[in-house]
mmCIF file of C-alpha atoms in Angstrom:
data_model
loop_
_atom_site.group_PDB
_atom_site.id
_atom_site.type_symbol
_atom_site.label_atom_id
_atom_site.label_comp_id
_atom_site.label_asym_id
_atom_site.label_seq_id
_atom_site.Cartn_x
_atom_site.Cartn_y
_atom_site.Cartn_z
ATOM 1 C CA UNK L 1 113.267 85.660 91.451
ATOM 2 C CA UNK L 2 109.979 86.721 89.841
ATOM 3 C CA UNK L 3 108.583 90.100 90.850
ATOM 4 C CA UNK L 4 104.795 89.846 90.161
ATOM 5 C CA UNK L 5 102.496 92.778 89.893
ATOM 6 C CA UNK L 6 98.956 92.796 91.369
ATOM 7 C CA UNK L 7 100.197 90.126 93.736
ATOM 8 C CA UNK L 8 99.251 89.531 97.369
ATOM 9 C CA UNK L 9 101.573 90.905 99.861
ATOM 10 C CA UNK L 10 102.458 89.198 103.117
ATOM 11 C CA UNK L 11 104.299 90.914 106.012
ATOM 12 C CA UNK L 12 105.737 88.977 108.979
ATOM 13 C CA UNK L 13 102.372 89.502 110.836
ATOM 14 C CA UNK L 14 99.969 88.789 108.046
ATOM 15 C CA UNK L 15 98.535 89.715 104.590
ATOM 16 C CA UNK L 16 99.068 93.380 103.632
ATOM 17 C CA UNK L 17 97.573 94.485 100.352
ATOM 18 C CA UNK L 18 98.862 94.124 96.760
ATOM 19 C CA UNK L 19 101.786 95.134 94.528
ATOM 20 C CA UNK L 20 100.929 97.815 92.019
ATOM 21 C CA UNK L 21 104.192 98.816 90.314
ATOM 22 C CA UNK L 22 107.986 98.417 90.344
ATOM 23 C CA UNK L 23 110.619 101.098 90.278
ATOM 24 C CA UNK L 24 113.650 100.556 88.031
ATOM 25 C CA UNK L 25 116.951 102.482 87.530
ATOM 26 C CA UNK L 26 117.146 102.543 83.759
ATOM 27 C CA UNK L 27 120.950 103.033 83.640
ATOM 28 C CA UNK L 28 121.944 100.072 85.837
ATOM 29 C CA UNK L 29 118.720 98.139 85.012
ATOM 30 C CA UNK L 30 118.337 97.328 88.641
ATOM 31 C CA UNK L 31 114.950 97.119 90.288
ATOM 32 C CA UNK L 32 115.052 99.323 93.326
ATOM 33 C CA UNK L 33 111.566 99.375 94.811
ATOM 34 C CA UNK L 34 108.184 97.579 94.796
ATOM 35 C CA UNK L 35 105.075 99.755 95.186
ATOM 36 C CA UNK L 36 102.630 98.202 97.505
ATOM 37 C CA UNK L 37 99.064 99.338 98.140
ATOM 38 C CA UNK L 38 98.109 98.799 101.793
ATOM 39 C CA UNK L 39 95.149 100.234 103.741
ATOM 40 C CA UNK L 40 94.250 102.484 100.787
ATOM 41 C CA UNK L 41 97.731 104.027 100.383
ATOM 42 C CA UNK L 42 100.621 103.089 98.158
ATOM 43 C CA UNK L 43 104.089 102.861 99.620
ATOM 44 C CA UNK L 44 107.618 102.641 98.189
ATOM 45 C CA UNK L 45 109.201 99.544 99.473
ATOM 46 C CA UNK L 46 112.967 99.027 98.926
ATOM 47 C CA UNK L 47 113.735 95.728 97.255
ATOM 48 C CA UNK L 48 115.840 94.779 100.282
ATOM 49 C CA UNK L 49 112.660 94.125 102.246
ATOM 50 C CA UNK L 50 111.496 91.461 99.799
ATOM 51 C CA UNK L 51 112.277 88.037 101.317
ATOM 52 C CA UNK L 52 110.471 85.648 98.996
ATOM 53 C CA UNK L 53 108.337 85.725 95.872
ATOM 54 C CA UNK L 54 106.237 83.375 93.748
ATOM 55 C CA UNK L 55 103.968 84.066 90.801
ATOM 56 C CA UNK L 56 101.063 85.241 92.941
ATOM 57 C CA UNK L 57 102.553 86.683 96.168
ATOM 58 C CA UNK L 58 105.464 88.683 97.661
ATOM 59 C CA UNK L 59 106.670 88.155 101.245
ATOM 60 C CA UNK L 60 108.274 91.081 103.121
ATOM 61 C CA UNK L 61 110.569 91.028 106.061
ATOM 62 C CA UNK L 62 108.720 93.882 107.926
ATOM 63 C CA UNK L 63 105.542 94.146 109.895
ATOM 64 C CA UNK L 64 102.353 95.842 108.528
ATOM 65 C CA UNK L 65 103.062 98.731 110.824
ATOM 66 C CA UNK L 66 106.497 99.230 109.386
ATOM 67 C CA UNK L 67 105.053 98.975 105.883
ATOM 68 C CA UNK L 68 102.533 101.719 106.676
ATOM 69 C CA UNK L 69 105.383 103.988 107.676
ATOM 70 C CA UNK L 70 107.422 103.586 104.430
ATOM 71 C CA UNK L 71 107.485 106.596 101.983
ATOM 72 C CA UNK L 72 104.275 107.284 99.950
ATOM 73 C CA UNK L 73 104.296 106.510 96.230
ATOM 74 C CA UNK L 74 101.730 109.154 95.445
ATOM 75 C CA UNK L 75 101.413 112.763 96.592
ATOM 76 C CA UNK L 76 98.127 114.600 96.245
ATOM 77 C CA UNK L 77 98.547 118.118 94.661
ATOM 78 C CA UNK L 78 95.875 120.820 93.992
ATOM 79 C CA UNK L 79 96.168 122.584 90.761
ATOM 80 C CA UNK L 80 94.285 125.871 90.202
ATOM 81 C CA UNK L 81 94.048 128.495 87.463
ATOM 82 C CA UNK L 82 97.546 129.538 86.523
ATOM 83 C CA UNK L 83 96.676 133.123 86.134
ATOM 84 C CA UNK L 84 94.776 133.403 89.454
ATOM 85 C CA UNK L 85 96.100 130.860 91.764
ATOM 86 C CA UNK L 86 94.835 130.232 95.222
ATOM 87 C CA UNK L 87 92.359 133.076 95.571
ATOM 88 C CA UNK L 88 89.041 134.296 94.370
ATOM 89 C CA UNK L 89 88.585 135.891 90.983
ATOM 90 C CA UNK L 90 86.451 138.999 90.549
ATOM 91 C CA UNK L 91 83.649 139.356 87.953
ATOM 92 C CA UNK L 92 82.528 142.854 87.135
ATOM 93 C CA UNK L 93 78.883 143.553 86.301
ATOM 94 C CA UNK L 94 78.474 147.269 86.690
ATOM 95 C CA UNK L 95 77.705 148.643 89.214
ATOM 96 C CA UNK L 96 78.423 145.435 91.168
ATOM 97 C CA UNK L 97 81.279 143.121 91.680
ATOM 98 C CA UNK L 98 81.028 139.461 92.377
ATOM 99 C CA UNK L 99 83.633 136.999 93.402
ATOM 100 C CA UNK L 100 83.693 133.300 92.532
ATOM 101 C CA UNK L 101 86.191 130.508 93.310
ATOM 102 C CA UNK L 102 88.987 129.632 91.027
ATOM 103 C CA UNK L 103 88.426 126.083 89.731
ATOM 104 C CA UNK L 104 90.939 123.606 91.144
ATOM 105 C CA UNK L 105 91.746 119.957 90.318
ATOM 106 C CA UNK L 106 93.081 117.323 92.511
ATOM 107 C CA UNK L 107 96.071 115.543 90.954
ATOM 108 C CA UNK L 108 97.933 112.450 92.352
ATOM 109 C CA UNK L 109 101.566 112.571 91.425
ATOM 110 C CA UNK L 110 103.717 109.475 91.478
ATOM 111 C CA UNK L 111 106.781 110.091 93.753
ATOM 112 C CA UNK L 112 109.244 108.144 91.594
ATOM 113 C CA UNK L 113 112.881 108.568 92.815
ATOM 114 C CA UNK L 114 114.921 110.911 90.624
ATOM 115 C CA UNK L 115 116.292 109.226 87.471
ATOM 116 C CA UNK L 116 114.191 106.074 87.910
ATOM 117 C CA UNK L 117 111.105 104.691 86.109
ATOM 118 C CA UNK L 118 107.857 103.252 87.268
ATOM 119 C CA UNK L 119 106.503 100.137 85.563
ATOM 120 C CA UNK L 120 102.921 99.047 86.050
ATOM 121 C CA UNK L 121 101.301 95.774 85.136
ATOM 122 C CA UNK L 122 99.369 96.366 81.927
ATOM 123 C CA UNK L 123 101.662 99.018 80.498
ATOM 124 C CA UNK L 124 101.627 98.749 76.762
ATOM 125 C CA UNK L 125 104.658 97.260 74.904
ATOM 126 C CA UNK L 126 105.231 98.464 71.324
ATOM 127 C CA UNK L 127 107.506 96.917 68.765
ATOM 128 C CA UNK L 128 108.937 99.080 65.905
ATOM 129 C CA UNK L 129 105.830 98.402 63.878
ATOM 130 C CA UNK L 130 103.001 98.504 66.488
ATOM 131 C CA UNK L 131 101.817 97.332 69.815
ATOM 132 C CA UNK L 132 102.532 93.672 70.805
ATOM 133 C CA UNK L 133 101.237 93.266 74.269
ATOM 134 C CA UNK L 134 101.383 94.472 77.845
ATOM 135 C CA UNK L 135 103.909 94.202 80.827
ATOM 136 C CA UNK L 136 103.315 91.216 82.991
ATOM 137 C CA UNK L 137 106.060 90.299 85.484
ATOM 138 C CA UNK L 138 109.737 91.023 85.906
ATOM 139 C CA UNK L 139 112.387 88.307 86.327
ATOM 140 C CA UNK L 140 115.178 89.524 88.667
ATOM 141 C CA UNK L 141 118.535 87.989 89.538
ATOM 142 C CA UNK L 142 118.226 87.518 93.231
ATOM 143 C CA UNK L 143 122.039 87.865 93.849
ATOM 144 C CA UNK L 144 122.615 91.081 91.751
ATOM 145 C CA UNK L 145 119.146 92.588 91.757
ATOM 146 C CA UNK L 146 119.488 93.121 88.029
ATOM 147 C CA UNK L 147 116.260 92.602 85.925
ATOM 148 C CA UNK L 148 117.000 89.896 83.341
ATOM 149 C CA UNK L 149 113.694 89.622 81.568
ATOM 150 C CA UNK L 150 110.294 91.213 81.218
ATOM 151 C CA UNK L 151 107.332 88.879 80.851
ATOM 152 C CA UNK L 152 105.198 90.083 77.989
ATOM 153 C CA UNK L 153 101.571 89.378 78.289
ATOM 154 C CA UNK L 154 100.603 89.061 74.650
ATOM 155 C CA UNK L 155 97.347 88.679 72.698
ATOM 156 C CA UNK L 156 93.838 88.450 74.130
ATOM 157 C CA UNK L 157 91.941 86.120 76.442
ATOM 158 C CA UNK L 158 91.607 83.411 73.740
ATOM 159 C CA UNK L 159 94.846 82.043 72.522
ATOM 160 C CA UNK L 160 96.879 84.229 74.815
ATOM 161 C CA UNK L 161 100.572 83.429 75.055
ATOM 162 C CA UNK L 162 103.331 84.888 77.100
ATOM 163 C CA UNK L 163 106.969 85.414 76.152
ATOM 164 C CA UNK L 164 110.072 86.772 77.924
ATOM 165 C CA UNK L 165 111.723 89.895 76.656
ATOM 166 C CA UNK L 166 115.524 90.224 77.300
ATOM 167 C CA UNK L 167 116.433 93.808 78.304
ATOM 168 C CA UNK L 168 118.582 94.114 75.146
ATOM 169 C CA UNK L 169 115.189 94.239 73.239
ATOM 170 C CA UNK L 170 114.014 97.238 75.142
ATOM 171 C CA UNK L 171 114.815 100.569 73.439
ATOM 172 C CA UNK L 172 113.234 102.954 75.874
ATOM 173 C CA UNK L 173 110.429 103.584 78.302
ATOM 174 C CA UNK L 174 108.419 106.868 77.955
ATOM 175 C CA UNK L 175 105.159 107.955 79.591
ATOM 176 C CA UNK L 176 104.111 104.497 80.611
ATOM 177 C CA UNK L 177 104.908 102.749 77.279
ATOM 178 C CA UNK L 178 107.781 100.323 76.724
ATOM 179 C CA UNK L 179 109.271 100.567 73.245
ATOM 180 C CA UNK L 180 111.218 97.709 71.686
ATOM 181 C CA UNK L 181 114.004 97.801 69.198
ATOM 182 C CA UNK L 182 112.492 94.838 67.121
ATOM 183 C CA UNK L 183 109.434 94.265 65.099
ATOM 184 C CA UNK L 184 106.395 92.129 65.657
ATOM 185 C CA UNK L 185 107.818 89.185 63.694
ATOM 186 C CA UNK L 186 110.825 89.061 66.021
ATOM 187 C CA UNK L 187 108.587 89.085 69.035
ATOM 188 C CA UNK L 188 106.442 86.215 67.562
ATOM 189 C CA UNK L 189 109.626 84.045 67.378
ATOM 190 C CA UNK L 190 110.598 84.563 71.017
ATOM 191 C CA UNK L 191 110.176 81.403 73.293
ATOM 192 C CA UNK L 192 106.953 81.097 75.297
ATOM 193 C CA UNK L 193 107.164 80.976 79.069
ATOM 194 C CA UNK L 194 104.566 79.524 81.486
ATOM 195 C CA UNK L 195 103.506 81.941 84.217
ATOM 196 C CA UNK L 196 101.367 80.426 86.885
ATOM 197 C CA UNK L 197 98.894 82.882 88.221
ATOM 198 C CA UNK L 198 95.277 82.925 89.451
ATOM 199 C CA UNK L 199 92.767 84.369 86.973
ATOM 200 C CA UNK L 200 92.314 88.136 87.443
#
């Protein structure tokens, strides 16, 4: 079973947005959730709800209404001045005092389940001696739910080739970057794989 990112989503009652990320348990290497953007919101959808996939689409066993009720993937938080949070600062200019609002920033925080990692299509992949490409799709064993390979989107538009990376080649994932335990030459020697998708 392939788990494509930026793929069309179909519920039992029609089309319902696109996939934007996947959530992985790094210890068991099991894919636990697919993040789906529907009606301007992203939702955490357990893998159990995925009934069928191909290279460009994912079918769910729920309705669009049920999808909209699933937990949000992002939570908006308001961050203000650490020294003077949530109230007005005072500026003295004798003999007057003037107040002005503390500057706040709106931050969208990804609500990744504790101990798990979020992968997005396009995340950079780095070999031991430099970047080699970006995350494409995931290949998942449909019986066990274990991720067997990551499809690496390598190169540029002209002469682009794609290869599959076994999980044994992944050293770690930190801050949206996938680090490999092999060099560029080893990646070049990996077999190519054809991934059928519409041009995006």
